[in-house]
Coordinates of C-alpha atoms in Angstrom, one line a residue:
M510 CA 46.3 138.9 -11.7
K511 CA 43.9 136.2 -10.4
I512 CA 41.5 138.9 -9.2
K513 CA 41.7 140.6 -12.6
L514 CA 40.9 137.3 -14.5
A515 CA 38.0 136.7 -12.1
L516 CA 36.6 140.1 -12.9
Y517 CA 36.9 139.3 -16.7
V518 CA 34.9 136.1 -16.1
L519 CA 32.3 137.9 -14.0
F520 CA 31.8 140.6 -16.6
A521 CA 31.4 138.0 -19.4
L522 CA 28.7 136.1 -17.5
I523 CA 26.6 139.2 -17.2
N524 CA 27.2 139.9 -20.9
F525 CA 29.3 143.0 -20.2
N526 CA 32.2 144.0 -22.4
F527 CA 35.3 144.4 -20.3
L528 CA 38.0 146.8 -21.3
A529 CA 41.4 146.4 -19.7
Q530 CA 43.2 149.5 -18.7
P531 CA 45.2 151.1 -20.2
C532 CA 44.5 148.8 -23.2
N533 CA 41.8 150.0 -25.6
M534 CA 40.3 146.7 -26.8
S535 CA 36.7 145.3 -26.7
L536 CA 34.9 142.2 -27.9
S537 CA 31.4 141.6 -29.4
T538 CA 29.7 138.4 -30.5
G539 CA 27.0 137.4 -32.9
V540 CA 25.2 134.0 -32.4
N541 CA 23.4 131.8 -34.9
N542 CA 21.5 129.2 -32.9
A543 CA 21.5 125.5 -33.6
M544 CA 18.4 123.9 -35.2
G545 CA 16.9 120.4 -35.1
G546 CA 19.5 119.1 -32.6
G547 CA 22.3 119.2 -35.1
P548 CA 25.8 120.8 -34.5
N549 CA 25.1 123.7 -36.7
G550 CA 25.2 126.8 -34.4
T551 CA 27.8 129.6 -35.1
I552 CA 29.5 132.4 -33.0
N553 CA 31.0 135.3 -34.9
L554 CA 33.5 137.3 -32.8
T555 CA 34.4 141.0 -33.5
V556 CA 37.5 142.6 -31.9
N557 CA 37.4 146.4 -31.5
G558 CA 40.6 148.3 -30.8
G559 CA 43.7 146.8 -29.5
T560 CA 46.8 146.1 -31.5
A561 CA 46.8 143.4 -34.2
P562 CA 47.6 140.6 -34.6
Y563 CA 45.3 138.9 -32.1
S564 CA 45.3 135.4 -30.6
F565 CA 42.2 133.5 -29.6
M566 CA 41.6 130.8 -27.0
W567 CA 38.0 129.3 -26.7
S568 CA 36.8 127.2 -23.9
N569 CA 36.2 124.3 -26.4
G570 CA 39.9 124.4 -27.4
S571 CA 39.4 126.2 -30.7
T572 CA 41.9 129.0 -31.6
T573 CA 40.0 130.5 -34.5
Q574 CA 38.3 133.9 -34.3
N575 CA 34.8 132.4 -35.2
L576 CA 33.2 129.1 -34.2
N577 CA 31.1 127.0 -36.6
M578 CA 29.2 123.7 -36.3
L579 CA 28.4 124.2 -32.7
P580 CA 25.9 122.2 -30.6
Q581 CA 23.8 123.8 -27.9
G582 CA 25.9 125.4 -25.1
C583 CA 27.9 128.4 -23.8
Y584 CA 31.4 129.2 -25.1
T585 CA 34.1 131.6 -23.6
V586 CA 36.9 133.2 -25.5
V587 CA 40.1 135.0 -24.3
V588 CA 41.7 137.4 -26.8
N589 CA 45.3 138.8 -26.6
D590 CA 46.6 141.5 -28.8
A591 CA 50.2 142.4 -29.8
A592 CA 50.5 145.0 -27.1
G593 CA 49.8 142.4 -24.4
C594 CA 46.2 143.6 -23.8
Q595 CA 43.7 140.9 -23.1
A596 CA 39.9 140.7 -23.4
M597 CA 37.3 138.0 -22.7
A598 CA 33.7 137.3 -23.8
T599 CA 31.1 134.5 -23.5
A600 CA 28.3 133.6 -25.9
C601 CA 25.6 130.9 -25.7
V602 CA 24.1 128.8 -28.5
T603 CA 20.5 127.7 -28.1
N604 CA 18.9 124.7 -30.0
L605 CA 15.8 125.7 -31.9
A606 CA 13.2 123.4 -33.4
G607 CA 12.5 123.5 -37.1
P608 CA 14.4 123.2 -40.4
I609 CA 18.1 123.9 -40.5
L610 CA 20.7 123.8 -43.2
Y611 CA 23.9 122.0 -42.3
S612 CA 26.7 122.3 -44.9
N613 CA 30.4 121.6 -45.0
S614 CA 30.9 124.1 -47.7
N615 CA 28.3 126.2 -49.5
V616 CA 25.4 127.4 -47.4
V617 CA 22.1 128.2 -49.0
S618 CA 18.7 129.2 -47.7
F619 CA 16.5 126.3 -46.6
Y620 CA 13.7 127.3 -48.8
Q621 CA 15.8 127.7 -51.9
V622 CA 15.6 124.8 -54.4
V623 CA 19.0 123.1 -54.7
N624 CA 20.1 122.6 -58.3
G625 CA 23.5 120.9 -58.1
G626 CA 27.0 122.1 -58.2
F627 CA 27.9 121.1 -54.6
T628 CA 27.5 118.4 -52.0
P629 CA 25.4 119.8 -49.1
Q630 CA 24.0 118.0 -46.1
W631 CA 20.5 118.8 -45.0
V632 CA 18.8 118.1 -41.7
C633 CA 15.0 118.5 -41.8
Q634 CA 12.6 118.3 -38.9
N635 CA 8.8 118.8 -39.0
D636 CA 9.0 120.5 -42.4
T637 CA 9.2 119.7 -46.1
L638 CA 12.5 119.6 -48.0
Y639 CA 12.6 119.7 -51.8
S640 CA 15.5 118.3 -53.9
D641 CA 15.7 118.9 -57.6
G642 CA 19.3 118.0 -58.4
G643 CA 22.8 117.8 -57.2
I644 CA 24.5 115.3 -55.0
M645 CA 23.2 115.7 -51.4
K646 CA 23.2 114.0 -48.0
I647 CA 19.8 114.4 -46.3
Y648 CA 18.8 113.6 -42.7
L649 CA 15.0 113.3 -42.0
E650 CA 13.7 113.5 -38.5
S651 CA 10.3 112.1 -37.6
G652 CA 7.6 114.3 -39.1
A653 CA 9.8 115.6 -41.9
T654 CA 9.0 115.1 -45.6
M655 CA 11.4 114.8 -48.5
I656 CA 10.2 115.3 -52.1
T657 CA 12.7 114.4 -54.8
G658 CA 12.6 115.5 -58.4
G659 CA 16.1 114.5 -59.5
G660 CA 19.7 114.3 -58.4
I661 CA 21.7 111.7 -56.6
D662 CA 20.9 111.7 -52.9
T663 CA 21.8 109.8 -49.8
I664 CA 18.8 110.0 -47.5
Y665 CA 18.6 109.0 -43.8
A666 CA 15.1 108.8 -42.4
K667 CA 13.7 108.1 -39.0
T668 CA 10.4 106.6 -38.1
G669 CA 7.5 108.9 -39.0
A670 CA 9.4 110.6 -41.9
T671 CA 8.0 110.7 -45.4
I672 CA 9.9 110.3 -48.7
V673 CA 8.2 111.0 -52.0
M674 CA 10.3 110.0 -55.0
N675 CA 9.4 111.6 -58.3
G676 CA 12.8 111.1 -59.9
G677 CA 16.5 110.8 -59.4
I678 CA 18.7 108.0 -58.1
H679 CA 18.6 107.7 -54.3
R680 CA 20.2 105.5 -51.7
I681 CA 17.8 105.5 -48.7
Y682 CA 18.6 104.3 -45.2
H683 CA 15.4 104.2 -43.1
E684 CA 14.0 103.0 -39.8
P685 CA 10.8 101.0 -39.8
G686 CA 7.7 103.1 -40.2
V687 CA 9.0 105.5 -42.8
N688 CA 6.3 106.3 -45.4
L689 CA 7.8 105.6 -48.9
V690 CA 5.9 106.9 -51.9
M691 CA 7.6 105.7 -55.1
N692 CA 6.3 107.7 -58.2
G693 CA 9.5 107.6 -60.2
G694 CA 13.3 107.4 -60.0
I695 CA 15.5 104.5 -58.9
P696 CA 15.6 103.8 -55.2
Y697 CA 18.1 101.6 -53.4
L698 CA 16.6 100.9 -50.0
Y699 CA 18.2 99.8 -46.7
L700 CA 16.2 99.0 -43.6
C701 CA 17.9 100.1 -40.4
P702 CA 16.9 98.9 -36.9
S703 CA 17.8 102.4 -35.5
L704 CA 19.5 105.5 -36.8
V705 CA 21.7 107.7 -34.7
F706 CA 22.5 110.9 -36.6
N707 CA 26.2 111.5 -36.5
Y708 CA 26.6 114.2 -39.1
S709 CA 30.3 113.5 -39.8
Q710 CA 29.7 110.0 -41.0
A711 CA 26.9 107.9 -42.6
P712 CA 24.7 106.3 -39.9
A713 CA 24.4 103.0 -41.8
N714 CA 25.7 100.5 -39.2
G715 CA 23.4 97.5 -39.0
C716 CA 21.4 98.5 -42.1
V717 CA 20.5 95.8 -44.6
P718 CA 19.5 96.3 -48.2
V719 CA 15.8 96.4 -48.9
C720 CA 15.0 94.6 -52.2
N721 CA 13.0 96.9 -54.4
I722 CA 13.3 95.4 -57.8
T723 CA 10.5 96.0 -60.2
A724 CA 10.1 94.9 -63.8
T725 CA 8.1 95.6 -66.8
A726 CA 7.5 93.2 -69.6
S727 CA 7.4 93.9 -73.4
V728 CA 5.2 91.1 -74.8
T729 CA 4.7 89.8 -78.3
N730 CA 1.7 87.5 -78.2
V731 CA 1.2 84.3 -80.2
S732 CA 0.0 85.1 -83.7
C733 CA -1.8 81.9 -84.5
A734 CA -3.5 79.5 -82.1
G735 CA -1.4 76.5 -81.1
I736 CA 2.0 77.7 -82.3
A737 CA 5.1 78.9 -80.3
S738 CA 5.6 82.4 -81.7
G739 CA 5.3 84.5 -78.6
S740 CA 8.2 86.4 -77.0
A741 CA 8.7 88.7 -73.9
T742 CA 11.5 91.0 -72.8
L743 CA 11.9 92.1 -69.2
T744 CA 13.3 95.4 -68.1
A745 CA 14.3 95.5 -64.4
T746 CA 14.5 98.7 -62.3
G747 CA 15.6 99.2 -58.7
G748 CA 18.0 96.8 -57.2
T749 CA 21.7 96.6 -58.2
A750 CA 22.8 95.5 -61.7
P751 CA 23.6 93.1 -63.2
F752 CA 20.4 91.0 -63.1
S753 CA 19.9 87.4 -63.8
Y754 CA 16.6 85.9 -65.0
V755 CA 15.0 82.4 -64.5
W756 CA 11.8 81.6 -66.4
S757 CA 9.2 79.1 -65.2
P758 CA 8.0 77.0 -67.0
N759 CA 11.6 76.6 -68.3
A760 CA 11.6 78.9 -71.3
A761 CA 14.9 80.7 -70.9
N762 CA 17.5 82.0 -68.5
T763 CA 17.9 85.3 -70.3
Q764 CA 16.3 88.7 -70.3
T765 CA 14.3 87.8 -73.5
A766 CA 12.5 84.6 -74.0
N767 CA 11.4 83.6 -77.5
N768 CA 9.3 80.8 -79.1
L769 CA 6.7 80.9 -76.3
V770 CA 3.4 79.2 -76.4
A771 CA 0.3 80.9 -74.9
G772 CA 0.3 80.8 -71.1
T773 CA 1.5 82.5 -67.9
Y774 CA 5.1 82.5 -67.0
T775 CA 6.8 83.4 -63.8
V776 CA 10.3 85.1 -64.1
T777 CA 12.5 85.3 -61.0
I778 CA 14.9 88.3 -61.2
T779 CA 18.0 88.4 -59.0
D780 CA 20.2 91.5 -58.6
A781 CA 23.9 91.7 -57.7
N782 CA 23.0 91.9 -54.0
G783 CA 21.0 88.7 -54.1
C784 CA 17.7 90.5 -53.9
T785 CA 15.0 88.7 -55.9
A786 CA 11.6 89.6 -57.4
N787 CA 9.0 87.6 -59.3
Q788 CA 7.4 89.0 -62.4
S789 CA 4.4 87.4 -64.1
V790 CA 4.3 87.4 -67.9
T791 CA 1.1 86.3 -69.8
I792 CA 1.3 85.4 -73.4
T793 CA -2.1 85.2 -75.2
E794 CA -3.2 83.7 -78.5
P795 CA -6.2 84.3 -80.7
S796 CA -8.9 81.8 -81.0
S797 CA -8.4 79.1 -83.6
I798 CA -9.2 80.1 -87.1
A799 CA -12.1 77.9 -88.4
M800 CA -13.9 77.5 -91.6
S801 CA -17.1 75.7 -92.6
T802 CA -18.5 75.1 -96.1
A803 CA -22.1 74.7 -97.2
I804 CA -22.3 72.9 -100.6
T805 CA -24.9 73.4 -103.3
N806 CA -24.3 70.6 -105.8
I807 CA -25.0 70.7 -109.5
Q808 CA -28.6 70.1 -110.4
C809 CA -28.3 69.3 -114.1
F810 CA -25.6 67.2 -115.7
G811 CA -22.9 69.1 -117.6
Q812 CA -23.6 72.5 -115.9
N813 CA -21.0 74.5 -114.0
E814 CA -23.5 75.7 -111.3
G815 CA -22.0 74.3 -108.1
V816 CA -21.7 76.7 -105.1
S817 CA -19.6 76.5 -101.9
M818 CA -20.6 79.0 -99.2
V819 CA -17.5 79.5 -96.9
T820 CA -18.1 80.8 -93.4
A821 CA -15.1 82.0 -91.4
S822 CA -14.7 82.4 -87.6
G823 CA -11.9 82.7 -85.0
G824 CA -8.5 84.1 -85.7
N825 CA -8.3 87.8 -86.6
A826 CA -10.6 89.2 -89.3
P827 CA -10.5 90.1 -92.1
Y828 CA -9.9 86.9 -94.1
N829 CA -8.7 86.1 -97.6
L830 CA -9.5 82.8 -99.4
T831 CA -8.1 80.9 -102.4
Y832 CA -9.4 77.7 -103.9
S833 CA -8.2 75.1 -106.3
G834 CA -9.7 72.2 -108.2
P835 CA -11.4 71.7 -111.6
I836 CA -11.9 75.5 -111.4
S837 CA -9.4 77.6 -109.3
G838 CA -9.7 81.1 -108.0
N839 CA -8.0 83.8 -105.9
P840 CA -10.6 86.6 -105.4
P841 CA -8.9 89.9 -104.9
G842 CA -9.1 91.7 -101.5
N843 CA -10.4 90.6 -98.2
D844 CA -13.2 88.4 -99.3
I845 CA -14.6 87.8 -95.8
L846 CA -14.4 90.9 -93.7
V847 CA -15.8 89.9 -90.3
S848 CA -15.8 86.8 -88.1
G849 CA -19.0 84.9 -88.9
G850 CA -19.1 86.4 -92.4
T851 CA -19.5 84.4 -95.6
F852 CA -18.3 84.2 -99.2
N853 CA -19.9 82.3 -102.0
I854 CA -17.7 80.5 -104.5
N855 CA -20.0 80.2 -107.6
N856 CA -20.1 78.5 -111.0
L857 CA -18.2 75.4 -109.9
A858 CA -17.8 72.4 -112.1
P859 CA -18.1 68.9 -110.6
G860 CA -15.0 67.6 -108.8
S861 CA -12.9 67.9 -105.7
Y862 CA -11.7 71.3 -104.3
S863 CA -9.4 72.6 -101.6
V864 CA -10.1 76.0 -99.9
N865 CA -7.4 77.9 -98.0
L866 CA -8.6 80.6 -95.6
T867 CA -6.0 83.1 -94.3
D868 CA -6.7 85.6 -91.5
A869 CA -5.1 89.0 -90.9
N870 CA -2.2 87.4 -88.9
G871 CA -1.3 85.1 -91.7
C872 CA -2.9 82.0 -90.0
V873 CA -4.2 79.5 -92.5
V874 CA -6.8 76.7 -92.3
T875 CA -7.6 74.4 -95.2
Q876 CA -10.8 72.4 -96.0
N877 CA -11.7 70.1 -98.8
F878 CA -15.1 69.6 -100.4
T879 CA -16.6 67.9 -103.4
I880 CA -19.2 69.2 -105.9
T881 CA -21.3 66.4 -107.4
Q882 CA -23.8 66.3 -110.3
P883 CA -26.5 63.8 -111.2
S884 CA -26.1 61.3 -114.1
Q885 CA -27.1 62.5 -117.5
L886 CA -30.8 62.5 -118.2
T887 CA -31.6 60.2 -121.2
V888 CA -34.8 59.2 -123.0
A889 CA -35.3 56.0 -125.0
T890 CA -38.5 55.9 -127.2
S891 CA -40.5 53.4 -129.2
T892 CA -43.6 53.9 -131.4
T893 CA -46.5 51.9 -133.0
D894 CA -48.0 53.1 -136.2
E895 CA -51.6 54.3 -136.7
L896 CA -53.7 51.4 -138.0
L897 CA -57.3 52.4 -137.8
G898 CA -56.9 56.2 -137.4
S899 CA -55.6 58.0 -134.3
D900 CA -54.5 54.7 -132.8
G901 CA -50.8 55.2 -132.9
T902 CA -48.6 55.2 -129.8
F903 CA -45.2 56.2 -128.5
S904 CA -43.4 55.1 -125.3
A905 CA -40.7 56.9 -123.5
T906 CA -38.3 55.2 -121.0
V907 CA -36.3 57.6 -118.9
S908 CA -33.0 57.2 -116.9
G909 CA -30.5 59.4 -115.2
G910 CA -31.2 62.8 -113.8
M911 CA -33.3 62.9 -110.6
A912 CA -36.6 61.0 -110.5
P913 CA -39.6 61.4 -110.7
Y914 CA -40.1 62.8 -114.2
N915 CA -42.8 64.7 -116.0
I916 CA -43.5 64.2 -119.7
S917 CA -45.0 66.6 -122.3
W918 CA -45.1 66.5 -126.1
T919 CA -46.0 68.6 -129.1
G920 CA -47.0 67.5 -132.6
P921 CA -50.2 66.6 -134.4
V922 CA -51.6 66.2 -130.9
N923 CA -50.2 68.3 -128.0
A924 CA -50.3 67.1 -124.4
N925 CA -48.9 67.9 -121.0
P926 CA -50.3 65.5 -118.5
V927 CA -50.4 66.7 -114.9
G928 CA -48.2 65.0 -112.4
N929 CA -45.1 62.9 -112.4
E930 CA -46.0 60.4 -115.1
I931 CA -42.7 58.5 -114.8
L932 CA -41.9 57.8 -111.2
S933 CA -38.5 56.1 -111.2
S934 CA -35.4 55.9 -113.2
G935 CA -35.9 53.2 -115.8
G936 CA -39.7 53.7 -115.8
S937 CA -41.7 54.5 -118.9
Y938 CA -44.8 56.2 -120.1
T939 CA -47.0 55.4 -123.2
A940 CA -49.0 58.0 -125.1
N941 CA -52.0 56.4 -127.0
N942 CA -54.6 57.4 -129.6
L943 CA -52.1 59.3 -131.6
P944 CA -52.6 60.2 -135.2
S945 CA -49.6 59.7 -137.4
G946 CA -46.9 62.5 -137.4
T947 CA -43.8 63.8 -135.7
Y948 CA -43.8 64.5 -132.0
N949 CA -41.3 66.4 -129.9
I950 CA -41.1 64.7 -126.5
T951 CA -39.8 66.7 -123.4
I952 CA -38.8 65.0 -120.2
T953 CA -38.4 67.2 -117.0
D954 CA -36.8 65.6 -113.9
D955 CA -37.3 66.6 -110.3
N956 CA -34.4 69.1 -110.4
G957 CA -36.0 70.9 -113.4
C958 CA -33.5 69.5 -115.9
T959 CA -35.0 68.7 -119.3
E960 CA -34.2 66.4 -122.2
S961 CA -36.0 66.4 -125.6
T962 CA -36.3 63.9 -128.4
L963 CA -38.3 63.6 -131.7
V964 CA -40.3 60.5 -132.6
T965 CA -42.5 59.8 -135.6
V966 CA -45.8 57.8 -135.5
G967 CA -46.3 56.2 -138.9
S968 CA -49.7 55.3 -140.6
Q969 CA -50.8 51.9 -141.9
V970 CA -54.5 52.6 -142.6
G971 CA -54.2 52.0 -146.3
V972 CA -58.0 52.2 -147.1
E973 CA -60.4 55.0 -147.8
T974 CA -62.5 56.2 -144.9
L975 CA -66.1 55.0 -145.2
D976 CA -68.7 57.6 -145.9
K977 CA -70.4 58.9 -142.7
N978 CA -73.6 59.3 -144.7
N979 CA -74.1 55.6 -144.5
A980 CA -75.8 56.3 -141.1
F981 CA -73.7 54.4 -138.6
R982 CA -75.5 54.5 -135.2
L983 CA -74.7 53.3 -131.7
Y984 CA -77.5 53.5 -129.1
P985 CA -78.3 53.8 -126.3
N986 CA -75.2 55.9 -125.8
P987 CA -74.1 55.9 -123.0
T988 CA -75.2 52.4 -122.2
V989 CA -75.1 50.0 -119.3
N990 CA -75.7 46.5 -120.6
L991 CA -76.7 46.4 -124.3
L992 CA -75.4 48.4 -127.2
N993 CA -77.3 48.5 -130.5
V994 CA -75.0 48.8 -133.5
Q995 CA -76.8 49.9 -136.7
M996 CA -75.5 50.3 -140.3
G997 CA -77.3 52.0 -143.1
A998 CA -78.2 50.4 -146.3
N999 CA -75.8 50.0 -149.1
T1000 CA -72.9 49.6 -146.7
L1001 CA -70.7 46.6 -147.2
V1002 CA -68.8 45.9 -144.0
S1003 CA -67.1 42.6 -143.3
E1004 CA -65.7 43.3 -139.8
V1005 CA -66.6 45.4 -136.8
Y1006 CA -64.1 45.9 -133.8
I1007 CA -64.8 47.2 -130.4
L1008 CA -61.6 48.6 -128.9
S1009 CA -60.6 50.2 -125.6
M1010 CA -59.1 53.7 -125.8
E1011 CA -55.7 52.0 -125.2
G1012 CA -56.2 50.2 -128.6
R1013 CA -57.0 46.8 -127.1
V1014 CA -59.7 44.8 -129.0
V1015 CA -62.4 43.7 -126.6
S1016 CA -65.0 42.4 -129.1
T1017 CA -65.3 41.6 -132.9
F1018 CA -68.1 40.5 -135.1
I1019 CA -69.4 40.5 -138.8
M1020 CA -72.2 42.8 -140.1
D1021 CA -73.9 43.5 -143.4
G1022 CA -75.5 46.6 -144.6
N1023 CA -78.9 47.7 -143.2
E1024 CA -78.5 45.5 -140.1
I1025 CA -78.9 46.1 -136.4
K1026 CA -76.6 44.1 -134.1
V1027 CA -77.3 43.9 -130.3
I1028 CA -74.0 43.6 -128.4
D1029 CA -73.8 42.7 -124.7
V1030 CA -71.3 45.1 -123.1
A1031 CA -72.3 44.5 -119.4
S1032 CA -68.9 42.9 -118.7
L1033 CA -66.9 45.8 -120.0
S1034 CA -65.3 48.2 -117.6
N1035 CA -66.8 51.6 -117.5
G1036 CA -65.3 54.1 -119.9
R1037 CA -65.1 55.2 -123.5
Y1038 CA -64.8 52.7 -126.3
L1039 CA -64.2 52.8 -130.0
V1040 CA -66.3 50.9 -132.6
Q1041 CA -64.4 50.5 -135.8
F1042 CA -66.2 49.5 -139.0
L1043 CA -64.0 48.0 -141.8
G1044 CA -65.3 47.5 -145.3
E1045 CA -64.1 47.0 -148.7
N1046 CA -64.1 50.7 -149.4
G1047 CA -62.6 51.9 -146.2
M1048 CA -63.3 52.3 -142.5
H1049 CA -65.4 54.3 -140.1
C1050 CA -65.2 54.8 -136.3
E1051 CA -67.8 55.7 -133.7
T1052 CA -67.4 55.9 -129.9
F1053 CA -69.7 55.0 -127.0
V1054 CA -69.5 55.3 -123.3
K1055 CA -70.0 52.3 -121.0
Q1056 CA -71.5 53.1 -117.6

């Protein structure tokens, strides 16, 4: 019997199927080699002939017909049938490099995309593994790449492996030197000093969590400069919920902070495992809304012609304005459309006003201004009557308005002297050599404001004008030193007056008809003078020029 068993062994070693006589039973094996160093080889045993049932005894102690989950090595089986016949065979499993599939239940092709429904385990070496769903346990040797698109995976990765996360929720145990590319999904990371792949249990001994908390902030900025109206809400990803939040400066200890002023805040986020991350949050504010006013005051008393030009800047355009005072207004629409733009408030009466400027955020700035007007322009007049003919006068005294003043008049004699005849408030001007009559006097101040008044120059001549045919003569005319005054015959004159053109008497004497009088005028100022002859029957005037 020992010799017979030895022969069975010998035949198995040379891969020869042995058939016991007189039993008619033979064995054949099919081998799936192991890959990637994992216990994933298989031997499928086929019994030909013999009498069922059969019993199996493998050299690794297994009593099943087929062997699964085999590491590299050779395996011998002894088969006995019901008739007492016996056969023996040996098969060897070789380890092959490259990708393999290791599964406790369902087995799928390595290149097939896994879409859930089972919990397989993958071992990948020097190739790329794609996961798009399901709940999987994945082992990555150095040089392998894992690309995730979804699912819930547990991944073990050795130094030199690559994990590209595009989605899903993954717990990743990895040695130092694993290339992690996080494009999406939620990772829970654990750094392991060394991984030993034992495919029956998780190789997580000595691994520590890797903090991978990230956060995004939803920010509401301050609406108006200088106020506390900002807010921010943080959303944490990665890590392990629940999360706690601490804001610095001390704004809140909650996920959302309200009533924030402009500035930069640091938020410390801590997860349930004690992992922390800092997130910076910046709250901004617009520039301060500002307003300037340029005032054009009223030029003439009693007129509603004041103007305030409002210029807006800062804040957020467009702007709307309202104003109140002696005259109030709320122009419709956005009255100032851009920063640096202007709006004119016209036709303002004198007084104090308040302007409110509101920007697009509802921020308001207020400014006060005053519209002024000059005092009322007034004219006081006085007159002197005509005595000797065209020797009447009127005087105008002006106050109020804006000095200096110009005067003009219409009447029996019209005049518009050139220049500012009345230079200051309270000053006066006298018009001379006026015949009797009514005059309309107009005063114009420096702002162009006018005031008019009527005056009447009376007459006190009372005698008939002497006949010019009585041959009154003054010669030489012009003269320097001496003036000859001659009256014709039959002229009865009692008095002769020499007057300046302002009506001042500079000389007087008595003459009779048909007389020549020589008058010394050397001491008179140069200019035009009036010689007035008064007689019983009237008067007559002549003029001469002193040089």
